[in-house]
Short mmCIF file of C-alpha atoms in Angstrom, two decimals:
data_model
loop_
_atom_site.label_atom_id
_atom_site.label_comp_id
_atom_site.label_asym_id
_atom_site.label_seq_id
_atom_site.Cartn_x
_atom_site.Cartn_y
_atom_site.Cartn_z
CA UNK A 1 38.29 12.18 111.92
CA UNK A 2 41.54 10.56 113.43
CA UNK A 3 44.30 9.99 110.92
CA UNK A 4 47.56 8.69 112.00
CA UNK A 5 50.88 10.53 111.24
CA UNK A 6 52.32 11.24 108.36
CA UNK A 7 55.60 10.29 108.82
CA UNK A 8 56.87 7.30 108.60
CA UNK A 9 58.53 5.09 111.65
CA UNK A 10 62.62 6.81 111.93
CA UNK A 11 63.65 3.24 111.21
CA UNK A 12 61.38 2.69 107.52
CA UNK A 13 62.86 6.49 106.79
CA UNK A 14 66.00 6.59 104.42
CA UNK A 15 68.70 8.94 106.41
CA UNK A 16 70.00 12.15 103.91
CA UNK A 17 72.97 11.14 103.21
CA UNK A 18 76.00 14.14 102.38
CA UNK A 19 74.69 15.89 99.71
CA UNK A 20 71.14 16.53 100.48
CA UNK A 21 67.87 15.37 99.50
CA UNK A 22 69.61 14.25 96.10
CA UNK A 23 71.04 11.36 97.69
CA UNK A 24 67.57 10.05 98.98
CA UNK A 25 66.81 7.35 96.28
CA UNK A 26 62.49 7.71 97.09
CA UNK A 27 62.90 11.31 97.42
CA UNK A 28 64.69 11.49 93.82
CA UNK A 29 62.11 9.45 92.23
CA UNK A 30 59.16 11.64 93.77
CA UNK A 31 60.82 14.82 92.63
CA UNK A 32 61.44 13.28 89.47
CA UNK A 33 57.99 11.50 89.42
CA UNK A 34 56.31 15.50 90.08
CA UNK A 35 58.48 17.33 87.53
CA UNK A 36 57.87 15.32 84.62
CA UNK A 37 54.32 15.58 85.45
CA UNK A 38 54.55 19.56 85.61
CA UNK A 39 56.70 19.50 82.47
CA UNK A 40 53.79 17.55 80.73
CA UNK A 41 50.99 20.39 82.62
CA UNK A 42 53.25 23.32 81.26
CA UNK A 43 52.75 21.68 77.57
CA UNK A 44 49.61 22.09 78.00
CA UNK A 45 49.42 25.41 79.02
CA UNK A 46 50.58 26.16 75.34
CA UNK A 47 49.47 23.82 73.17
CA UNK A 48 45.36 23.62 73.92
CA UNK A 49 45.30 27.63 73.43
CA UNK A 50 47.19 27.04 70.46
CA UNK A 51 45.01 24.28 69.45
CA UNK A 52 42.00 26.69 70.05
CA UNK A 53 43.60 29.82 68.34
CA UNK A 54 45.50 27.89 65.14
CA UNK A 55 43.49 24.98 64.23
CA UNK A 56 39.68 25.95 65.52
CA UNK A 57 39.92 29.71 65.19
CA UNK A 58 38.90 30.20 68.44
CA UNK A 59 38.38 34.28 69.85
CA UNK A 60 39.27 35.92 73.01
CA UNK A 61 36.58 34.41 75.31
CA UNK A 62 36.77 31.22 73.73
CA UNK A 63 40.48 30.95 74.42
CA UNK A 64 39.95 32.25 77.73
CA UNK A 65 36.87 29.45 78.86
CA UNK A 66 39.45 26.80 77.33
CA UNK A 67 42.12 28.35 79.99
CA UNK A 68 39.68 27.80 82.65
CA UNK A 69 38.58 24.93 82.36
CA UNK A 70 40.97 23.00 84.46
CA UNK A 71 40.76 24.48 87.21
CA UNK A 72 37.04 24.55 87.50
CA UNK A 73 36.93 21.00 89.40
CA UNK A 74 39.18 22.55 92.48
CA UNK A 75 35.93 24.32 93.02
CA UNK A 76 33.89 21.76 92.62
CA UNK A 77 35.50 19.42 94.25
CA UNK A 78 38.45 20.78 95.71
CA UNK A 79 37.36 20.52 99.88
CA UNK A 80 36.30 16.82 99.56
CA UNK A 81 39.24 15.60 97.62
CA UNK A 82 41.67 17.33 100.58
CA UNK A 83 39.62 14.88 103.32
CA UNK A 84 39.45 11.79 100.62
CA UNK A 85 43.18 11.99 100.40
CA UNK A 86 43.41 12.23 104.14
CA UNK A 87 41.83 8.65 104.03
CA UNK A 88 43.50 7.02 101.46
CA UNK A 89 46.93 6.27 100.58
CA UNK A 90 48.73 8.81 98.08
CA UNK A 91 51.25 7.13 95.46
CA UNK A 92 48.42 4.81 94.74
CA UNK A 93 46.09 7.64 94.08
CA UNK A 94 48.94 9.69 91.90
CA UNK A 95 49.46 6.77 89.96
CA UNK A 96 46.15 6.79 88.81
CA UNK A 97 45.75 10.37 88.11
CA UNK A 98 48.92 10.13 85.52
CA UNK A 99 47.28 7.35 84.18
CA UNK A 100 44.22 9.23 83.21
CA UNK A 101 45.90 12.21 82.22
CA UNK A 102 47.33 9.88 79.85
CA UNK A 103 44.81 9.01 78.14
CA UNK A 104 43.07 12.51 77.73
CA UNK A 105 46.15 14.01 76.56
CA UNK A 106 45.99 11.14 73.71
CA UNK A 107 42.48 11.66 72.70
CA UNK A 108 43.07 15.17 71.43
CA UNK A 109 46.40 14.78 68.56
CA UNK A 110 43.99 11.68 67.52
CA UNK A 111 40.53 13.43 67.07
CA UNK A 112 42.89 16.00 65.39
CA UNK A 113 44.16 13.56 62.81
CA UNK A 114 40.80 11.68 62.21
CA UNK A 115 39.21 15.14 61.61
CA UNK A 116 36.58 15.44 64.69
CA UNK A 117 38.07 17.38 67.17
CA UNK A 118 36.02 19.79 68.00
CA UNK A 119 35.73 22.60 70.98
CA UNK A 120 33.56 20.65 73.32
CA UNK A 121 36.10 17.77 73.33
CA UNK A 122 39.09 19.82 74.04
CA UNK A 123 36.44 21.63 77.09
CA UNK A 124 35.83 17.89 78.55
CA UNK A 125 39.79 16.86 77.96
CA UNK A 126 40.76 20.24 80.10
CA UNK A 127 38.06 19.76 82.86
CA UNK A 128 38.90 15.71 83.50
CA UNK A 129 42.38 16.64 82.92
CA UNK A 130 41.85 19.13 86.02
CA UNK A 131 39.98 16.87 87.88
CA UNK A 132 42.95 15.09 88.02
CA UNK A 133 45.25 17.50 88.61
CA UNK A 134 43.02 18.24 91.40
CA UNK A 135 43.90 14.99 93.34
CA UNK A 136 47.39 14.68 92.33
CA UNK A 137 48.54 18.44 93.27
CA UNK A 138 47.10 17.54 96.92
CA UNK A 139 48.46 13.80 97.23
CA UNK A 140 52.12 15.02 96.52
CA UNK A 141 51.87 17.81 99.15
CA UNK A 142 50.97 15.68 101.85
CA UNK A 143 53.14 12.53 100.86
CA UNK A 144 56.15 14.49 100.81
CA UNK A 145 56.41 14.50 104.17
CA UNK A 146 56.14 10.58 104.88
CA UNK A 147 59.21 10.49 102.78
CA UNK A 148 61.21 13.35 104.08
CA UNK A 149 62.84 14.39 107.61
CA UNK A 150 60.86 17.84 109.22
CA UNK A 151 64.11 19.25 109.11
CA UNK A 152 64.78 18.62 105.27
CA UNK A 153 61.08 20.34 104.42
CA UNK A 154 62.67 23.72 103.77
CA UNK A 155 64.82 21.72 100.99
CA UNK A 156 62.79 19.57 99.47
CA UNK A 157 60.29 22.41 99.16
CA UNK A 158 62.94 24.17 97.44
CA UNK A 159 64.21 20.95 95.16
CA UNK A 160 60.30 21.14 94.07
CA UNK A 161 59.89 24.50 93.72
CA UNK A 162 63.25 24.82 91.52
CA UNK A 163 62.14 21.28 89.29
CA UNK A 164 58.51 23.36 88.45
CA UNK A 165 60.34 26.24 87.44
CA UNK A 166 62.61 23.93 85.37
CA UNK A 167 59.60 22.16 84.15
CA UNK A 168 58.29 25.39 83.18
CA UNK A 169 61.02 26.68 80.70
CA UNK A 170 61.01 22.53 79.36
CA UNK A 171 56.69 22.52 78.71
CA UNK A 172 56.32 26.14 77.68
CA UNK A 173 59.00 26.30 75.57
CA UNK A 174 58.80 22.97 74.48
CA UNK A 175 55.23 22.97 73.94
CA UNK A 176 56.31 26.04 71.55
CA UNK A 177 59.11 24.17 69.61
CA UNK A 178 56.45 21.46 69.72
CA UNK A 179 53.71 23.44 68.01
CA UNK A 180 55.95 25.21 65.17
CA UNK A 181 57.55 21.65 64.34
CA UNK A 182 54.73 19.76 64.08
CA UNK A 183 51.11 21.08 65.25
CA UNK A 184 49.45 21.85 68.58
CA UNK A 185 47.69 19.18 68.42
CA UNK A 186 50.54 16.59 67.87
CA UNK A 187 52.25 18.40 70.73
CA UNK A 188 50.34 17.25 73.40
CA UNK A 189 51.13 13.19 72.20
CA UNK A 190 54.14 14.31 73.88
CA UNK A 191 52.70 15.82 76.66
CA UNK A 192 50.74 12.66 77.30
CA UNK A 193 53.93 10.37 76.96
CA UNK A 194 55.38 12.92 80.41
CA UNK A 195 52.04 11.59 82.63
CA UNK A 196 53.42 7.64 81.73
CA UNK A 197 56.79 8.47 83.08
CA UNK A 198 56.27 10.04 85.64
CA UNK A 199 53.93 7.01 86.90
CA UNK A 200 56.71 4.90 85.59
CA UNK A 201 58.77 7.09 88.62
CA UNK A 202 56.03 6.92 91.02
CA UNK A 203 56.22 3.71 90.64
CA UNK A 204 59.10 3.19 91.66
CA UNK A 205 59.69 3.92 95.45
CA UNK A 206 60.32 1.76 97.58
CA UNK A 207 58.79 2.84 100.94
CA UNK A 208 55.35 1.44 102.25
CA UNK A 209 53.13 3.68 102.61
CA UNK A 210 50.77 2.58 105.47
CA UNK A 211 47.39 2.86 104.51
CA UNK A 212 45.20 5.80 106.99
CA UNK A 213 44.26 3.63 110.40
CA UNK A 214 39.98 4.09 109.83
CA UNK A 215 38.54 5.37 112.48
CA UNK A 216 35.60 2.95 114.78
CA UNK A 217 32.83 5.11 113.64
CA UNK A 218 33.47 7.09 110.40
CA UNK A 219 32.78 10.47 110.93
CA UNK A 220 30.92 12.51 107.88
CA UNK A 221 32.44 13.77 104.93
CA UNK A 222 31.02 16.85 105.92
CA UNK A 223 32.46 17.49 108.89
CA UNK A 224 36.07 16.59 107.87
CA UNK A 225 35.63 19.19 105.00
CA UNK A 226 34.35 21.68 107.76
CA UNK A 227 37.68 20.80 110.21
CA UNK A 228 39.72 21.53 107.72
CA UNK A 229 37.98 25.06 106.59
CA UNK A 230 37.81 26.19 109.85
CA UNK A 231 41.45 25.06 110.84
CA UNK A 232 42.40 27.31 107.75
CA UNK A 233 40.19 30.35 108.30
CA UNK A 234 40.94 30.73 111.91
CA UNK A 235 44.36 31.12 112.34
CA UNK A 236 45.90 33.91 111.55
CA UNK A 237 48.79 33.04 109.47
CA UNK A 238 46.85 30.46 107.14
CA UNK A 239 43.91 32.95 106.67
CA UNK A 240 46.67 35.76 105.33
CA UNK A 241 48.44 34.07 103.50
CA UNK A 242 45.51 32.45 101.77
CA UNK A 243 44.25 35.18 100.78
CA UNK A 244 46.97 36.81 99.16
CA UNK A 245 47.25 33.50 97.53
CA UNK A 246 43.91 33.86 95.95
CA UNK A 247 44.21 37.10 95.17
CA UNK A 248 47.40 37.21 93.18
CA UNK A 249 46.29 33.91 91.30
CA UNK A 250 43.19 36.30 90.35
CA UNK A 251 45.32 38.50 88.72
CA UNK A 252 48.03 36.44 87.46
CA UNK A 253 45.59 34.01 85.89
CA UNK A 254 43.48 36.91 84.29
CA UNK A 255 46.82 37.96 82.11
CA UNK A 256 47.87 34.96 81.53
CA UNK A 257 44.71 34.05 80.00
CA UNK A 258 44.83 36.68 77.28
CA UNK A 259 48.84 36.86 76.62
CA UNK A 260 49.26 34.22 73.90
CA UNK A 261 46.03 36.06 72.01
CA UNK A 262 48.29 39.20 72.77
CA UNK A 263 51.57 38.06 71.64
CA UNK A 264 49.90 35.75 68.35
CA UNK A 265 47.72 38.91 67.21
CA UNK A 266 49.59 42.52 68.29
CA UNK A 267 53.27 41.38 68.96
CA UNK A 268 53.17 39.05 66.10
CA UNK A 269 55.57 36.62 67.64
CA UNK A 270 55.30 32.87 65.70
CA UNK A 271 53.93 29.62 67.33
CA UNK A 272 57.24 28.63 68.08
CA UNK A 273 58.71 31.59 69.94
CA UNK A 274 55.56 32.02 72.32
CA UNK A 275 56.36 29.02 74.43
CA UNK A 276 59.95 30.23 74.77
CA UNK A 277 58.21 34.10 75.56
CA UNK A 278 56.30 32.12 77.81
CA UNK A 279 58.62 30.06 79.68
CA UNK A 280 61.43 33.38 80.19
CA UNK A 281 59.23 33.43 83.47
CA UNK A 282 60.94 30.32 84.67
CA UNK A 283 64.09 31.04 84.49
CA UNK A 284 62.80 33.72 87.66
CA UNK A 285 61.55 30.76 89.16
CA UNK A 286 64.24 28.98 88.81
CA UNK A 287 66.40 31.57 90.84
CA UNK A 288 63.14 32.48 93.33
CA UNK A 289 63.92 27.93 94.19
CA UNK A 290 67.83 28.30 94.34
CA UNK A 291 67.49 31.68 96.63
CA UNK A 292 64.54 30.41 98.60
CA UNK A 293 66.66 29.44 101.70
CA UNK A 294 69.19 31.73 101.63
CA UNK A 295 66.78 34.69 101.41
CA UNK A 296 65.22 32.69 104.74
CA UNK A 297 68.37 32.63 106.56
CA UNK A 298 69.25 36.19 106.05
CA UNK A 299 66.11 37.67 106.52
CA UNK A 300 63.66 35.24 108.35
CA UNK A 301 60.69 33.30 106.51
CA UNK A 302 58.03 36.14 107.85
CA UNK A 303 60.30 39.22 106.41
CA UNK A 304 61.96 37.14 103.70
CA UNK A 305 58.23 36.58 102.54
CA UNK A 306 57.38 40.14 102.75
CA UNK A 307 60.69 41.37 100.92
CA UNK A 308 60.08 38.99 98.13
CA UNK A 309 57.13 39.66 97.03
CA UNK A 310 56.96 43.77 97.85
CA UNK A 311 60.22 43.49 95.84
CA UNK A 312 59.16 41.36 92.59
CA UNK A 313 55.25 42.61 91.87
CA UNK A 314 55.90 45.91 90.59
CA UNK A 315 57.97 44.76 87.87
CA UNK A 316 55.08 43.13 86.12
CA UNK A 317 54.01 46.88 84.95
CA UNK A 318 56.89 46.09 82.10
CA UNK A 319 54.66 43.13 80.40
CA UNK A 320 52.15 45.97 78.85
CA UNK A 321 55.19 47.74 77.55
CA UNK A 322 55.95 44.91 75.32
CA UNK A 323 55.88 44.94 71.15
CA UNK A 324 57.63 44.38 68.15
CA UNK A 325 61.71 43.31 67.89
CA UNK A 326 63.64 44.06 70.51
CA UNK A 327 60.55 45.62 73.30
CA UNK A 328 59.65 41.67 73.64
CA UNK A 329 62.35 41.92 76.01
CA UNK A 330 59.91 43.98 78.44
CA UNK A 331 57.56 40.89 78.42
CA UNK A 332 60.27 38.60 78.85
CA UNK A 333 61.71 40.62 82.32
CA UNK A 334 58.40 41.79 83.77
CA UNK A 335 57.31 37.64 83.68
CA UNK A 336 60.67 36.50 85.03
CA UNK A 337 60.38 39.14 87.86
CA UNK A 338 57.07 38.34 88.87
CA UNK A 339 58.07 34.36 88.97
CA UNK A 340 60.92 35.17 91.15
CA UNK A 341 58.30 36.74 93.78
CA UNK A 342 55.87 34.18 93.10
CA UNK A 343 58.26 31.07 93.75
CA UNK A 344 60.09 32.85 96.61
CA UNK A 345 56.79 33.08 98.27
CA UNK A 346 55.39 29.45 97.29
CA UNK A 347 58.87 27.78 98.88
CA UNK A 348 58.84 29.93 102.27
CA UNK A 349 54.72 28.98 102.61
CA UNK A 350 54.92 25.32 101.48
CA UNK A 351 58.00 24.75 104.11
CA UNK A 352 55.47 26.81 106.93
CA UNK A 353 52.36 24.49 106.07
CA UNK A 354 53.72 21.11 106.41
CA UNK A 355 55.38 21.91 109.69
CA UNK A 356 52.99 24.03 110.77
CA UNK A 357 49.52 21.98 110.38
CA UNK A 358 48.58 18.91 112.51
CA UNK A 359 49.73 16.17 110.23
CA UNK A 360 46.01 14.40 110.30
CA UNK A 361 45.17 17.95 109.27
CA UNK A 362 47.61 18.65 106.65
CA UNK A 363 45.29 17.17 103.50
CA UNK A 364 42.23 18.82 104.29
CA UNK A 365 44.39 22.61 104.85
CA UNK A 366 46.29 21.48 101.65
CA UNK A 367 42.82 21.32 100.24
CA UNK A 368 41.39 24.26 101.88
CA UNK A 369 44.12 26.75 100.26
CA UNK A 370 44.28 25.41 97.08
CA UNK A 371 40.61 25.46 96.58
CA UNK A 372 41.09 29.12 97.62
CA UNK A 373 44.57 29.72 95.19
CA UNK A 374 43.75 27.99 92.15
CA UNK A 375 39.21 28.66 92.70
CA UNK A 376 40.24 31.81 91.65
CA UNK A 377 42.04 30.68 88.12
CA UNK A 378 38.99 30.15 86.26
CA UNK A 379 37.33 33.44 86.98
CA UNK A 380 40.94 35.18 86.56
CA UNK A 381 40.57 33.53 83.36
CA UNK A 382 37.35 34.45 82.63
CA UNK A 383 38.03 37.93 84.09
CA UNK A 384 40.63 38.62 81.58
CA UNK A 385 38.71 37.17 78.24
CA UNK A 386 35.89 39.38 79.63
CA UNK A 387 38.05 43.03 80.17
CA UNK A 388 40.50 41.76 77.22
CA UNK A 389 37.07 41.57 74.92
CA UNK A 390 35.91 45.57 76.36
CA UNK A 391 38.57 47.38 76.88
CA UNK A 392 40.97 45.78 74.50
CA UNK A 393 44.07 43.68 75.65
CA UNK A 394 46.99 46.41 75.86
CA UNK A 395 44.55 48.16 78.28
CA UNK A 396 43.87 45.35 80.24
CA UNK A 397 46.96 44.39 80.73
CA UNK A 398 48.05 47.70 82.19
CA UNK A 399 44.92 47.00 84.47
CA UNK A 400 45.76 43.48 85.79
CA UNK A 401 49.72 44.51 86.22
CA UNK A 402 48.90 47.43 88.44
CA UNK A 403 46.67 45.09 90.83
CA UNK A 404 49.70 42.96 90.92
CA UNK A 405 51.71 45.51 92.24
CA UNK A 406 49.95 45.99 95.50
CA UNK A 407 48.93 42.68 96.14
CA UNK A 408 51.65 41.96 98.82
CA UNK A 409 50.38 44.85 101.15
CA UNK A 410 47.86 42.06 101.96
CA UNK A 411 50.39 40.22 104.02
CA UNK A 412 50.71 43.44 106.13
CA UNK A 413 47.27 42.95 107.46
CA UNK A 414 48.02 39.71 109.70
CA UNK A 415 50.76 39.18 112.52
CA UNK A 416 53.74 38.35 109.93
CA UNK A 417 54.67 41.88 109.77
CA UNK A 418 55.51 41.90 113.64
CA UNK A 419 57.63 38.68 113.78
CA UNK A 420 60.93 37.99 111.86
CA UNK A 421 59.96 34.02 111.38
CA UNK A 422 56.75 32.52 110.52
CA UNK A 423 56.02 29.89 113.55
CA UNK A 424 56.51 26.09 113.92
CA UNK A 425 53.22 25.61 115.75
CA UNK A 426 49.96 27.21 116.23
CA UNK A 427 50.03 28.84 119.74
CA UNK A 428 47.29 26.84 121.90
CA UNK A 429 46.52 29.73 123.98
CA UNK A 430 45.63 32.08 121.02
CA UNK A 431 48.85 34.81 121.82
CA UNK A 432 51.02 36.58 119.68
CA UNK A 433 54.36 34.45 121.33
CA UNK A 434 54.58 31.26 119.22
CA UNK A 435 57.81 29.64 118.58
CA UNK A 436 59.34 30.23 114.78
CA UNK A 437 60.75 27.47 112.81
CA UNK A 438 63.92 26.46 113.19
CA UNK A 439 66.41 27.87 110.54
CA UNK A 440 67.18 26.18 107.21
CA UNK A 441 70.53 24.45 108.26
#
């Protein structure tokens, strides 16, 4: 399929002004737009559990299904979604995913307050809810780009980055507060309220967006998926990198799933201090963003990569060490070191991708990792309901953190280990020699 470019014509591009990114009126709104919409995700990461555990007595597995849930459509529709949103215009298409988030979110608090809200409705709510989430999460990667300069990718990456981490502490430990004040349920009216603003800031840009040029004769669905897997699988760099992706999602997911059921029913910690437990990760985040370029500078994006994650994974061997009073604070540290890894890593790779990928490329790639990344959230989910329910959750956890610890030797498999930057451009003669990427300026 033949897409035009991304970017927009130099003259229909705002110019950075001194400052940054921040002084980019579109880009403000689109980083505003995504954060609100990850604040109002991050809710929801607490509240359905703790609609599931609190109000429908949910178990282990139960809670653990619910936690998979939305991520189940990026398998099942994942690969076509990256080649539909290389044909379509993508604030139009974000729009309407907030929208509809919107109104799922809503359903729930008001099935809870008539009385019928049952397990299968909070299932359909998650899996829709993903569904979205499916198409927004790849529209925003590759419309970034057709708002920002090449060389300004490294930042607003790193703007991004930093906002999810700051949505993170704001929807977990919101969603929390939320739930202690005045019900799960009723938390996630709020969380629906985040999806209308952050259409409201969608909304809101200015720059036109020029709908994909259609090829004469539309090539198959098929075959645009297949591009796009093969583009990923192939190279070197993409292929590494993706898996290590997948398999530290895996892992991560599979704790995750069975930590609030951890922290409600051995830790006893209250409805109201989970999302806060929950959200200490951010604040590691939050410094992984703010770092994310200097680490780059100093050490290169290939080594940087490799130092921040070989650095940051052991420390998740502290979250099993958690319990009562003051030992939270193991929970609390191990999280916030693994997020500092995690976001180091997910700046430095988003940066490589967009400048790195063919631009009529970059949706179906986009597509092509995340269907690997986040394909493997429901069955670390379900993985860690399962091993939680057998061996018992202290024991599992112990499990899951020790695979997180040697997940980065994955990256040492590929050519990253032999070069200090990861490149600009795919070499067209197959060699080791590419050009790097310029550095963050």
């Amino acid at each position: 399929m033949t897409a035009p470019t991304l970017h927009k014509p130099p003259d229909a591009r705002e110019k950075p002004r001194r400052g940054g990114l921040l002084h980019q009126r579109d880009f403000r709104l689109l980083w505003l737009g995504e954060t609100t919409n990850r604040v109002g995700i991050n809710i929801t990461t607490v509240a359905m559990p703790l609609v599931a555990v609190v109000t429908l007595d949910a178990g282990t597995f139960a809670v653990s299904v619910l936690a998979a849930a939305p991520w189940i459509p990026w398998l099942l529709i994942g690969l076509p979604a990256g080649a539909w949103v290389d044909r379509m215009r993508r604030r139009p298409l974000m729009l309407a995913c907030n929208i509809g988030s919107l109104l799922l979110l809503a359903s729930v608090p008001a099935a809870a307050w008539l009385g019928v809200l049952t397990m299968a409705q909070m299932l359909t709510v998650a899996l829709l809810n993903g569904l979205a989430a499916v198409f927004f999460g790849i529209s925003y990667k590759v419309y970034v780009p057709s708002i920002v300069e090449r060389a300004d990718l490294q930042e607003a990456n790193a703007k991004l980055q930093g906002s999810e981490s700051v949505a993170q502490v704001a929807g977990l430990g919101g969603g929390g507060l939320l739930a202690g004040a005045f019900g799960a349920a009723s938390g996630l009216l709020v969380n629906a309220l985040t999806f209308l603003f952050s259409a409201l800031c969608l909304s809101g840009i200015r720059a036109e967006e020029p709908r994909p040029e259609q090829p004469k004769e539309r090539t198959p669905l098929r075959q645009d998926i297949r591009e796009g897997l093969q583009y990923t699988l192939k190279d070197p760099y993409l292929r590494v990198l993706t898996g290590y992706g997948t398999v530290t999602n895996l892992l991560l997911t599979a704790y995750q799933a069975i930590l609030p059921v951890f922290m409600i029913r051995q830790l006893m910690v209250t409805e109201g201090a989970i999302g806060w437990l929950l959200a200490s990760s951010s604040v590691g985040g939050l410094l992984g963003a703010t770092c994310a370029k200097r680490l780059a500078d100093r050490y290169g994006t290939a080594h940087g990569l490799l130092l921040a994650t070989m650095a940051t994974a052991p420390f998740g061997l502290l979250i099993p060490l958690a319990g009562q009073g003051w030992m939270l604070a193991s929970l609390a540290a191990g999280s916030a070191l693994l997020a500092l890894g995690v976001v180091l890593a997910n700046v430095i790779q988003g940066a490589f991708r967009q400048r790195y990928c063919p631009p009529q490329l970059l949706g179906r790639v986009t597509a092509s990792v995340s269907v690997a990344n986040f394909g493997a959230i429901p069955f670390g989910s379900l993985l860690g309901g399962a091993l939680g329910t057998v061996l018992g959750l202290r024991p599992t956890l112990w499990l899951l953190t020790a695979g997180l610890a040697v997940t980065p030797l994955i990256l040492l498999i590929g050519p990253m280990r032999g070069s200090r930057d990861l490149p600009a451009a795919p070499d067209p003669s197959g060699g080791r020699d590419l050009p790097v990427e310029p550095r963050a300026s």
